[in-house]
Amino acid sequence: MTEMLETDLPSFPMARECPMHPPAEYREIRKQEPVSRVRMPDGQIAWLVTGHELSRQLLADPRVSSDRLHPNFPLALTTEQRKAFQDNNRLNFRRSMIGLDAPQHGVHRKMLISEFSVRRIASMRPRIQEIVDQSIDDLLAAEQPADLVEHISLAVPSLVICELLGVPYEQRHGFHEWTRKLISRTTSGVERREAAEALNDFLDDLVTRKEQGEPTDDVIGRLIARNRETPVMTHEEIVGTAILLLIAGHETTANMISLGTVALLENPEQKAQIVADSSLLPSAIEEMLRYFTIVESATARVATADIELGGVTIRKDEGVIVSGLAADWDETVFEHPDQLDFTRGARHHVAFGYGVHQCLGQNLARLELEIVFETLFRRVPTLALAVPAADLPYKDDAGIYGIYRVPVHF
Amino acid sequence: MHITADRERCVGAGQCVLAAPAVFDQDDDGLVAPLTLDPGSGEQEAVRQAVNVCPSAAIWIDKE
């Protein structure tokens, strides 16, 4: 490997080639140097893993840490934003499993696994169908052009996660806005701290009420009851867990609904395939998850020992970004990755991560996407974008990719 | 084919259940609970896929 001057290193994050495609640089980097070095916005140097198999290897390696308070943990933030983020973490994220390592991570995760099993999630189908139908009624009653994000993309997963967690849905405007600020790369340190504190106070209050009153029959209530029997989590850790589930439960699925709907409207042949045969939906959804791979930030790590990977040595305490987006467009694993192919069998994508931290809510996300796409195109066959897809406001400035607004006609 | 499933390693992602529903299930705790340890020939491809997508290497084929 030719030694590059640190000032010559490519910057991370890199801009997308077009709204629907990963940064063009990923293709070349993956071929030349699948484990390469990048410069973060705060000036830190981190490793970037862009190959599919190498990504899975690293994420399954027990010698990596998810501790977001580690000084070298790669965050796509400036020094000022990073400081605020890590201060915020003292309030919340650090106390949830996304930032924990073994053995604590496993102990916390096991408190929740039963809530998200395939069977448990499948039992929610009738209620999610009702929520989707109601949201489509609201869309159809709205003035045109109507915003798909407001009426469907954000409404469905927000209502689902609120019911699941036992969070009052009427208070959604607060947590939507706090979440938007927390995942944006343009939010200042001060705004970031305020949003984190507001979200923390909101869920601290909710958890406290559930702890003090009769246990409620929802995920947080049952977690509190389970924790009473076998105490493994503190009050702050339960609040942190509630914050994680609330953010992860609405923001990610919302963006996948928006991006998937736009992609289907732009690819009428693929849309016709799933309208004609809904049994194709599960594999179509895996392909959409692969194609967009909207979360790159959750799969950053710090090495806790020297690790040999793809011909380089990642030293102990060095930061690593595993780009699932780059990995899921690895043409040696997914032929013609730029083609949306619903029959390719994309289940081994890493859009939900890999290793012990793989997304706990993935089966809920799959079910929501399946019901939305099936119902939306069946009930609203005339659905069309009100502006060209290229002109939509894409979230180039956020840690979770998506679209801010999708004006539609029907 | 004979398989082993390690509940200690399982993180409950449910990927095995989606890939090979005739072979894998999750118990009340959400952890892997194989329906058989000796999958028939019709299931072997699905089992290989389940092993490939398991995020925590909690299931493996110990005899082809």
Short mmCIF file of C-alpha atoms in Angstrom, two decimals:
data_model
loop_
_atom_site.label_atom_id
_atom_site.label_comp_id
_atom_site.label_asym_id
_atom_site.label_seq_id
_atom_site.Cartn_x
_atom_site.Cartn_y
_atom_site.Cartn_z
CA MET A 1 0.00 0.00 0.00
CA THR A 2 1.34 3.43 -0.92
CA GLU A 3 1.58 5.68 2.11
CA MET A 4 -0.67 8.69 1.64
CA LEU A 5 -0.15 11.95 3.41
CA GLU A 6 -2.91 12.33 6.00
CA THR A 7 -4.06 15.53 4.35
CA ASP A 8 -4.64 13.63 1.06
CA LEU A 9 -7.06 11.14 2.60
CA PRO A 10 -10.62 11.14 1.28
CA SER A 11 -13.21 12.73 3.57
CA PHE A 12 -16.05 10.82 5.18
CA PRO A 13 -18.98 10.99 4.64
CA MET A 14 -18.79 11.10 0.86
CA ALA A 15 -21.58 12.53 -1.29
CA ARG A 16 -24.00 10.14 -3.02
CA GLU A 17 -23.52 9.75 -6.77
CA CYS A 18 -27.23 10.41 -7.29
CA PRO A 19 -30.05 10.31 -4.74
CA MET A 20 -30.57 6.58 -5.26
CA HIS A 21 -26.92 5.44 -5.56
CA PRO A 22 -24.03 5.23 -3.05
CA PRO A 23 -21.02 7.56 -3.39
CA ALA A 24 -19.23 6.76 -6.66
CA GLU A 25 -15.90 6.60 -4.79
CA TYR A 26 -17.00 3.43 -2.97
CA ARG A 27 -16.75 1.40 -6.20
CA GLU A 28 -13.08 2.29 -6.76
CA ILE A 29 -12.06 2.13 -3.11
CA ARG A 30 -13.65 -1.31 -2.74
CA LYS A 31 -11.69 -2.63 -5.72
CA GLN A 32 -8.34 -1.01 -4.86
CA GLU A 33 -8.33 -0.97 -1.09
CA PRO A 34 -11.39 -2.52 0.60
CA VAL A 35 -10.04 -1.49 4.01
CA SER A 36 -8.79 2.06 3.53
CA ARG A 37 -8.30 5.23 5.54
CA VAL A 38 -10.55 8.31 5.62
CA ARG A 39 -10.58 11.64 7.37
CA MET A 40 -13.61 12.43 9.57
CA PRO A 41 -15.17 15.94 9.83
CA ASP A 42 -13.43 16.46 13.22
CA GLY A 43 -10.07 15.66 11.64
CA GLN A 44 -9.72 12.16 13.08
CA ILE A 45 -8.45 9.38 10.83
CA ALA A 46 -10.55 6.22 10.69
CA TRP A 47 -10.65 3.01 8.66
CA LEU A 48 -13.40 2.49 6.10
CA VAL A 49 -14.43 -1.08 5.23
CA THR A 50 -16.22 -1.33 1.87
CA GLY A 51 -16.18 -5.07 0.97
CA HIS A 52 -19.15 -7.30 1.84
CA GLU A 53 -17.32 -10.28 3.35
CA LEU A 54 -14.81 -8.04 5.17
CA SER A 55 -17.70 -6.05 6.64
CA ARG A 56 -19.33 -9.19 7.99
CA GLN A 57 -15.98 -10.40 9.35
CA LEU A 58 -15.33 -7.20 11.25
CA LEU A 59 -18.87 -6.81 12.63
CA ALA A 60 -18.77 -10.42 13.89
CA ASP A 61 -15.33 -9.94 15.47
CA PRO A 62 -15.42 -9.90 19.29
CA ARG A 63 -12.41 -7.53 19.27
CA VAL A 64 -14.45 -4.45 18.33
CA SER A 65 -16.29 -2.09 20.66
CA SER A 66 -19.51 -0.11 20.16
CA ASP A 67 -18.69 2.37 22.92
CA ARG A 68 -19.64 5.74 21.47
CA LEU A 69 -17.79 7.53 24.26
CA HIS A 70 -14.42 6.12 23.19
CA PRO A 71 -12.34 9.14 22.06
CA ASN A 72 -11.60 7.46 18.70
CA PHE A 73 -15.13 6.23 17.97
CA PRO A 74 -15.75 7.51 14.42
CA LEU A 75 -18.68 9.93 14.27
CA ALA A 76 -19.51 11.94 11.16
CA LEU A 77 -19.54 15.15 13.23
CA THR A 78 -17.38 18.23 13.77
CA THR A 79 -15.41 18.58 17.00
CA GLU A 80 -18.08 20.84 18.53
CA GLN A 81 -20.97 18.53 17.53
CA ARG A 82 -19.02 15.50 18.67
CA LYS A 83 -18.49 16.95 22.12
CA ALA A 84 -22.21 17.66 22.44
CA PHE A 85 -23.05 14.18 21.15
CA GLN A 86 -20.79 12.54 23.68
CA ASP A 87 -22.15 14.72 26.50
CA ASN A 88 -25.63 13.66 25.40
CA ASN A 89 -24.52 10.09 25.52
CA ARG A 90 -23.97 10.43 29.23
CA LEU A 91 -27.69 11.10 29.36
CA ASN A 92 -28.99 8.41 27.06
CA PHE A 93 -27.48 6.31 24.28
CA ARG A 94 -24.66 4.98 26.39
CA ARG A 95 -27.24 3.42 28.62
CA SER A 96 -28.80 1.36 25.86
CA MET A 97 -27.52 -1.75 24.15
CA ILE A 98 -26.42 0.01 20.94
CA GLY A 99 -23.42 1.39 22.84
CA LEU A 100 -22.68 -1.62 25.05
CA ASP A 101 -20.20 -4.45 24.56
CA ALA A 102 -20.27 -8.06 25.79
CA PRO A 103 -21.24 -9.24 28.31
CA GLN A 104 -23.58 -6.33 29.27
CA HIS A 105 -24.87 -6.03 25.70
CA GLY A 106 -26.15 -9.60 25.68
CA VAL A 107 -27.79 -9.22 29.09
CA HIS A 108 -29.72 -6.12 27.97
CA ARG A 109 -30.63 -7.54 24.57
CA LYS A 110 -32.02 -10.73 26.10
CA MET A 111 -34.48 -8.63 28.11
CA LEU A 112 -36.13 -7.63 24.82
CA ILE A 113 -35.60 -10.45 22.32
CA SER A 114 -38.94 -12.13 23.01
CA GLU A 115 -40.76 -8.87 22.14
CA PHE A 116 -39.39 -8.93 18.59
CA SER A 117 -39.43 -12.63 17.66
CA VAL A 118 -40.75 -13.55 14.21
CA ARG A 119 -43.93 -15.03 15.71
CA ARG A 120 -44.60 -12.11 18.06
CA ILE A 121 -44.19 -9.64 15.21
CA ALA A 122 -46.39 -11.72 12.87
CA SER A 123 -49.18 -11.54 15.48
CA MET A 124 -49.23 -7.75 15.01
CA ARG A 125 -50.23 -8.04 11.35
CA PRO A 126 -53.98 -7.30 11.77
CA ARG A 127 -53.35 -4.19 13.87
CA ILE A 128 -50.63 -2.88 11.55
CA GLN A 129 -52.98 -3.46 8.59
CA GLU A 130 -55.62 -1.31 10.35
CA ILE A 131 -53.06 1.44 10.97
CA VAL A 132 -51.95 1.38 7.33
CA ASP A 133 -55.56 1.46 6.07
CA GLN A 134 -56.38 4.39 8.34
CA SER A 135 -53.26 6.26 7.21
CA ILE A 136 -54.19 5.72 3.56
CA ASP A 137 -57.71 7.04 4.31
CA ASP A 138 -56.03 10.16 5.74
CA LEU A 139 -53.83 10.52 2.65
CA LEU A 140 -56.83 10.21 0.33
CA ALA A 141 -58.73 12.82 2.34
CA ALA A 142 -55.85 15.30 2.17
CA GLU A 143 -55.54 18.20 -0.23
CA GLN A 144 -53.35 17.43 -3.27
CA PRO A 145 -50.45 17.37 -3.64
CA ALA A 146 -50.28 15.61 -0.27
CA ASP A 147 -47.09 14.73 1.58
CA LEU A 148 -46.53 10.97 1.64
CA VAL A 149 -44.03 11.37 4.49
CA GLU A 150 -46.55 13.05 6.78
CA HIS A 151 -49.51 10.79 5.99
CA ILE A 152 -47.84 7.39 5.44
CA SER A 153 -44.05 7.12 5.82
CA LEU A 154 -43.82 8.73 9.25
CA ALA A 155 -47.40 8.13 10.43
CA VAL A 156 -47.39 4.32 10.15
CA PRO A 157 -44.15 3.47 12.00
CA SER A 158 -44.75 6.23 14.58
CA LEU A 159 -48.18 4.90 15.49
CA VAL A 160 -46.91 1.31 15.51
CA ILE A 161 -43.93 2.03 17.77
CA CYS A 162 -46.02 4.26 20.07
CA GLU A 163 -48.57 1.48 20.60
CA LEU A 164 -45.84 -1.09 21.04
CA LEU A 165 -43.90 0.93 23.61
CA GLY A 166 -46.88 2.53 25.33
CA VAL A 167 -45.92 6.10 24.31
CA PRO A 168 -48.78 8.62 23.80
CA TYR A 169 -49.07 9.14 20.02
CA GLU A 170 -50.39 12.70 20.51
CA GLN A 171 -46.88 13.66 21.61
CA ARG A 172 -45.26 12.52 18.37
CA HIS A 173 -44.47 16.03 17.10
CA GLY A 174 -42.04 16.47 19.98
CA PHE A 175 -40.06 13.29 19.40
CA HIS A 176 -40.14 13.60 15.59
CA GLU A 177 -38.49 17.00 15.87
CA TRP A 178 -35.97 15.96 18.56
CA THR A 179 -35.01 12.92 16.48
CA ARG A 180 -34.61 15.05 13.35
CA LYS A 181 -32.19 17.30 15.22
CA LEU A 182 -30.27 14.39 16.71
CA ILE A 183 -29.62 12.60 13.42
CA SER A 184 -28.92 15.72 11.35
CA ARG A 185 -25.28 16.58 10.66
CA THR A 186 -26.13 20.29 10.52
CA THR A 187 -27.52 20.62 14.06
CA SER A 188 -25.25 22.69 16.30
CA GLY A 189 -23.86 21.34 19.55
CA VAL A 190 -26.26 23.47 21.61
CA GLU A 191 -29.36 22.35 19.66
CA ARG A 192 -28.16 18.76 19.83
CA ARG A 193 -27.81 18.90 23.60
CA GLU A 194 -31.23 20.51 24.00
CA ALA A 195 -32.93 17.92 21.78
CA ALA A 196 -31.26 15.04 23.64
CA GLU A 197 -32.29 16.47 26.99
CA ALA A 198 -35.88 17.02 25.84
CA LEU A 199 -36.14 13.45 24.53
CA ASN A 200 -34.54 12.13 27.69
CA ASP A 201 -36.93 14.09 29.96
CA PHE A 202 -39.95 12.94 27.92
CA LEU A 203 -39.11 9.25 28.25
CA ASP A 204 -37.76 9.54 31.79
CA ASP A 205 -41.16 10.88 32.80
CA LEU A 206 -42.98 8.07 30.93
CA VAL A 207 -40.77 5.32 32.41
CA THR A 208 -41.12 6.80 35.90
CA ARG A 209 -44.92 6.78 35.63
CA LYS A 210 -44.90 3.14 34.48
CA GLU A 211 -42.53 2.21 37.30
CA GLN A 212 -44.67 3.90 39.95
CA GLY A 213 -48.12 2.81 38.76
CA GLU A 214 -49.52 -0.57 37.77
CA PRO A 215 -47.34 -2.28 35.13
CA THR A 216 -48.69 -1.48 31.66
CA ASP A 217 -49.14 -4.12 28.94
CA ASP A 218 -46.61 -2.77 26.45
CA VAL A 219 -42.90 -3.30 25.73
CA ILE A 220 -41.68 -0.74 28.29
CA GLY A 221 -44.17 -1.91 30.92
CA ARG A 222 -43.20 -5.56 30.41
CA LEU A 223 -39.50 -4.64 30.44
CA ILE A 224 -40.00 -2.92 33.80
CA ALA A 225 -41.87 -5.98 35.14
CA ARG A 226 -39.18 -8.37 33.85
CA ASN A 227 -36.48 -6.18 35.36
CA ARG A 228 -38.24 -6.28 38.72
CA GLU A 229 -38.04 -10.08 38.69
CA THR A 230 -34.41 -10.17 37.54
CA PRO A 231 -32.85 -6.74 38.04
CA VAL A 232 -30.21 -6.18 35.36
CA MET A 233 -31.03 -2.61 34.24
CA THR A 234 -31.02 0.67 36.13
CA HIS A 235 -33.82 3.24 35.70
CA GLU A 236 -31.49 5.28 33.45
CA GLU A 237 -30.78 2.21 31.31
CA ILE A 238 -34.51 1.55 30.85
CA VAL A 239 -34.95 5.21 29.79
CA GLY A 240 -32.00 4.84 27.37
CA THR A 241 -33.55 1.68 25.95
CA ALA A 242 -36.91 3.43 25.48
CA ILE A 243 -35.15 6.28 23.62
CA LEU A 244 -33.31 3.84 21.37
CA LEU A 245 -36.47 1.86 20.52
CA LEU A 246 -38.50 5.01 19.88
CA ILE A 247 -35.93 6.56 17.51
CA ALA A 248 -34.99 3.33 15.74
CA GLY A 249 -38.63 2.32 15.49
CA HIS A 250 -39.89 5.30 13.55
CA GLU A 251 -37.07 7.10 11.75
CA THR A 252 -35.56 4.14 9.87
CA THR A 253 -38.79 2.55 8.65
CA ALA A 254 -40.17 5.96 7.68
CA ASN A 255 -37.25 6.60 5.35
CA MET A 256 -37.45 3.10 3.84
CA ILE A 257 -41.16 3.64 3.07
CA SER A 258 -40.40 6.96 1.32
CA LEU A 259 -37.41 5.69 -0.65
CA GLY A 260 -39.11 2.40 -1.54
CA THR A 261 -42.29 4.13 -2.74
CA VAL A 262 -40.31 6.56 -4.91
CA ALA A 263 -38.21 3.71 -6.31
CA LEU A 264 -41.34 1.73 -7.20
CA LEU A 265 -43.00 4.75 -8.83
CA GLU A 266 -39.81 5.30 -10.85
CA ASN A 267 -39.61 1.61 -11.84
CA PRO A 268 -43.10 0.74 -13.11
CA GLU A 269 -42.00 -2.72 -14.24
CA GLN A 270 -40.91 -3.68 -10.72
CA LYS A 271 -44.01 -2.08 -9.26
CA ALA A 272 -46.19 -4.13 -11.63
CA GLN A 273 -44.42 -7.31 -10.49
CA ILE A 274 -45.36 -6.87 -6.83
CA VAL A 275 -48.86 -5.62 -7.59
CA ALA A 276 -49.48 -8.73 -9.71
CA ASP A 277 -47.93 -11.14 -7.20
CA SER A 278 -47.72 -10.11 -3.55
CA SER A 279 -45.80 -13.32 -2.70
CA LEU A 280 -42.83 -11.56 -4.31
CA LEU A 281 -42.96 -8.84 -1.62
CA PRO A 282 -40.63 -10.40 0.99
CA SER A 283 -37.79 -10.78 -1.52
CA ALA A 284 -38.58 -7.36 -3.02
CA ILE A 285 -38.22 -5.83 0.44
CA GLU A 286 -34.85 -7.53 1.05
CA GLU A 287 -33.71 -6.05 -2.27
CA MET A 288 -34.93 -2.56 -1.33
CA LEU A 289 -33.20 -2.84 2.06
CA ARG A 290 -29.97 -3.79 0.25
CA TYR A 291 -30.32 -1.14 -2.43
CA PHE A 292 -30.80 1.78 -0.01
CA THR A 293 -28.92 0.56 3.14
CA ILE A 294 -29.93 3.79 4.86
CA VAL A 295 -27.92 3.48 8.11
CA GLU A 296 -24.13 3.70 7.95
CA SER A 297 -23.44 5.24 11.35
CA ALA A 298 -24.64 2.41 13.62
CA THR A 299 -21.97 0.06 12.25
CA ALA A 300 -18.96 2.13 13.33
CA ARG A 301 -16.64 0.48 15.87
CA VAL A 302 -13.34 0.88 17.75
CA ALA A 303 -10.78 -1.94 17.73
CA THR A 304 -9.98 -3.32 21.19
CA ALA A 305 -6.95 -5.26 19.87
CA ASP A 306 -4.85 -5.35 16.69
CA ILE A 307 -6.98 -6.89 13.93
CA GLU A 308 -5.72 -8.18 10.56
CA LEU A 309 -8.36 -7.46 7.94
CA GLY A 310 -8.14 -7.39 4.14
CA GLY A 311 -4.35 -7.07 4.07
CA VAL A 312 -4.01 -4.29 6.66
CA THR A 313 -3.64 -4.18 10.44
CA ILE A 314 -6.22 -2.15 12.30
CA ARG A 315 -4.46 -1.19 15.51
CA LYS A 316 -6.00 -1.32 18.97
CA ASP A 317 -7.99 1.89 19.70
CA GLU A 318 -8.36 2.84 16.02
CA GLY A 319 -11.83 3.69 14.73
CA VAL A 320 -13.51 1.74 11.91
CA ILE A 321 -16.55 2.61 9.82
CA VAL A 322 -18.10 -0.46 8.28
CA SER A 323 -20.08 0.90 5.37
CA GLY A 324 -23.03 -1.41 4.91
CA LEU A 325 -24.01 0.76 1.96
CA ALA A 326 -20.69 0.04 0.22
CA ALA A 327 -20.85 -3.65 1.20
CA ASP A 328 -24.37 -4.04 -0.16
CA TRP A 329 -23.22 -2.71 -3.53
CA ASP A 330 -20.21 -5.08 -3.69
CA GLU A 331 -20.55 -6.35 -7.26
CA THR A 332 -18.66 -9.56 -6.46
CA VAL A 333 -21.58 -10.50 -4.17
CA PHE A 334 -24.53 -8.64 -5.75
CA GLU A 335 -24.18 -8.65 -9.54
CA HIS A 336 -25.21 -5.35 -11.16
CA PRO A 337 -25.88 -3.79 -7.76
CA ASP A 338 -27.42 -0.69 -9.37
CA GLN A 339 -30.31 -2.77 -10.72
CA LEU A 340 -33.32 -3.24 -8.49
CA ASP A 341 -33.81 -6.99 -8.96
CA PHE A 342 -36.58 -8.44 -6.78
CA THR A 343 -35.61 -12.02 -7.62
CA ARG A 344 -31.91 -11.88 -6.75
CA GLY A 345 -32.20 -13.28 -3.20
CA ALA A 346 -30.59 -10.40 -1.29
CA ARG A 347 -31.24 -11.74 2.21
CA HIS A 348 -27.51 -11.72 3.09
CA HIS A 349 -27.38 -7.91 2.81
CA VAL A 350 -26.06 -6.02 5.84
CA ALA A 351 -28.65 -3.22 5.88
CA PHE A 352 -29.59 -4.26 9.44
CA GLY A 353 -25.91 -4.66 10.39
CA TYR A 354 -24.29 -7.96 11.28
CA GLY A 355 -22.90 -9.60 14.40
CA VAL A 356 -24.45 -9.44 17.87
CA HIS A 357 -25.71 -5.87 17.39
CA GLN A 358 -27.80 -6.72 14.30
CA CYS A 359 -31.06 -4.74 14.39
CA LEU A 360 -33.49 -6.14 16.97
CA GLY A 361 -36.50 -4.59 15.22
CA GLN A 362 -35.74 -5.91 11.74
CA ASN A 363 -38.76 -8.21 11.54
CA LEU A 364 -41.10 -5.41 12.58
CA ALA A 365 -39.58 -3.22 9.85
CA ARG A 366 -40.07 -5.99 7.27
CA LEU A 367 -43.72 -6.46 8.24
CA GLU A 368 -44.50 -2.73 8.15
CA LEU A 369 -42.84 -2.35 4.73
CA GLU A 370 -44.68 -5.37 3.36
CA ILE A 371 -48.11 -4.18 4.50
CA VAL A 372 -47.51 -0.57 3.36
CA PHE A 373 -46.30 -1.45 -0.15
CA GLU A 374 -49.00 -4.10 -0.68
CA THR A 375 -51.84 -1.86 0.54
CA LEU A 376 -50.68 1.46 -0.89
CA PHE A 377 -50.34 0.29 -4.50
CA ARG A 378 -53.52 -1.83 -4.32
CA ARG A 379 -55.67 0.94 -2.84
CA VAL A 380 -54.09 3.92 -4.63
CA PRO A 381 -53.19 2.64 -8.12
CA THR A 382 -53.03 6.22 -9.43
CA LEU A 383 -50.36 7.30 -6.93
CA ALA A 384 -47.78 9.56 -8.66
CA LEU A 385 -45.03 11.97 -7.65
CA ALA A 386 -46.00 15.65 -7.86
CA VAL A 387 -42.37 16.67 -8.58
CA PRO A 388 -39.57 14.84 -10.45
CA ALA A 389 -37.85 12.25 -8.22
CA ALA A 390 -34.49 13.98 -8.70
CA ASP A 391 -35.89 17.21 -7.18
CA LEU A 392 -37.12 15.67 -3.90
CA PRO A 393 -35.38 16.90 -0.70
CA TYR A 394 -33.08 13.95 0.09
CA LYS A 395 -31.45 13.69 3.52
CA ASP A 396 -27.86 14.20 2.42
CA ASP A 397 -27.20 15.90 5.74
CA ALA A 398 -28.41 13.16 8.08
CA GLY A 399 -26.96 10.04 9.67
CA ILE A 400 -29.98 8.06 8.48
CA TYR A 401 -30.65 8.52 4.74
CA GLY A 402 -34.13 9.25 3.43
CA ILE A 403 -36.36 12.01 2.06
CA TYR A 404 -37.81 14.95 4.00
CA ARG A 405 -41.02 15.37 1.97
CA VAL A 406 -42.61 13.42 -0.90
CA PRO A 407 -45.46 15.40 -2.52
CA VAL A 408 -47.85 13.05 -4.33
CA HIS A 409 -50.97 13.12 -6.50
CA PHE A 410 -53.48 10.28 -6.65
CA MET B 1 -27.21 -33.33 7.47
CA HIS B 2 -26.95 -32.65 11.20
CA ILE B 3 -27.03 -29.17 12.75
CA THR B 4 -26.19 -27.60 16.10
CA ALA B 5 -27.83 -24.48 17.54
CA ASP B 6 -26.24 -22.59 20.44
CA ARG B 7 -28.78 -20.64 22.48
CA GLU B 8 -25.99 -18.90 24.37
CA ARG B 9 -24.71 -17.30 21.18
CA CYS B 10 -28.18 -16.56 19.74
CA VAL B 11 -29.14 -12.87 19.59
CA GLY B 12 -32.72 -13.50 18.48
CA ALA B 13 -32.57 -11.79 15.09
CA GLY B 14 -34.89 -14.47 13.69
CA GLN B 15 -33.04 -14.68 10.38
CA CYS B 16 -32.95 -18.49 10.56
CA VAL B 17 -36.73 -18.64 10.98
CA LEU B 18 -37.20 -16.51 7.86
CA ALA B 19 -34.68 -18.53 5.82
CA ALA B 20 -35.74 -22.04 6.91
CA PRO B 21 -39.10 -21.95 8.73
CA ALA B 22 -39.48 -25.74 8.56
CA VAL B 23 -36.25 -26.23 10.51
CA PHE B 24 -35.90 -23.25 12.87
CA ASP B 25 -38.23 -21.62 15.36
CA GLN B 26 -37.81 -19.26 18.30
CA ASP B 27 -38.89 -20.20 21.83
CA ASP B 28 -40.80 -17.96 24.25
CA ASP B 29 -37.57 -16.14 25.08
CA GLY B 30 -37.06 -15.43 21.37
CA LEU B 31 -33.99 -17.68 21.18
CA VAL B 32 -33.32 -20.27 18.48
CA ALA B 33 -35.25 -23.53 18.94
CA PRO B 34 -34.67 -25.97 16.06
CA LEU B 35 -37.69 -28.07 15.07
CA THR B 36 -35.29 -30.81 13.93
CA LEU B 37 -31.55 -31.36 14.14
CA ASP B 38 -31.54 -33.63 11.09
CA PRO B 39 -33.05 -31.62 8.22
CA GLY B 40 -34.29 -33.66 5.26
CA SER B 41 -32.83 -33.24 1.79
CA GLY B 42 -35.57 -30.80 0.78
CA GLU B 43 -34.50 -28.37 3.52
CA GLN B 44 -30.75 -28.44 3.18
CA GLU B 45 -30.38 -25.46 0.87
CA ALA B 46 -32.56 -23.35 3.17
CA VAL B 47 -30.49 -24.48 6.17
CA ARG B 48 -27.29 -23.42 4.41
CA GLN B 49 -28.86 -20.03 3.80
CA ALA B 50 -29.94 -19.77 7.44
CA VAL B 51 -26.37 -20.55 8.58
CA ASN B 52 -25.04 -17.93 6.15
CA VAL B 53 -27.31 -15.15 7.40
CA CYS B 54 -27.17 -15.85 11.15
CA PRO B 55 -25.49 -12.69 12.53
CA SER B 56 -23.96 -14.35 15.60
CA ALA B 57 -22.80 -17.73 14.24
CA ALA B 58 -25.25 -19.44 16.61
CA ILE B 59 -26.15 -22.25 14.17
CA TRP B 60 -23.87 -24.49 12.15
CA ILE B 61 -23.81 -27.70 10.12
CA ASP B 62 -21.70 -30.26 11.94
CA LYS B 63 -22.34 -33.15 9.51
CA GLU B 64 -23.22 -32.83 5.82
#
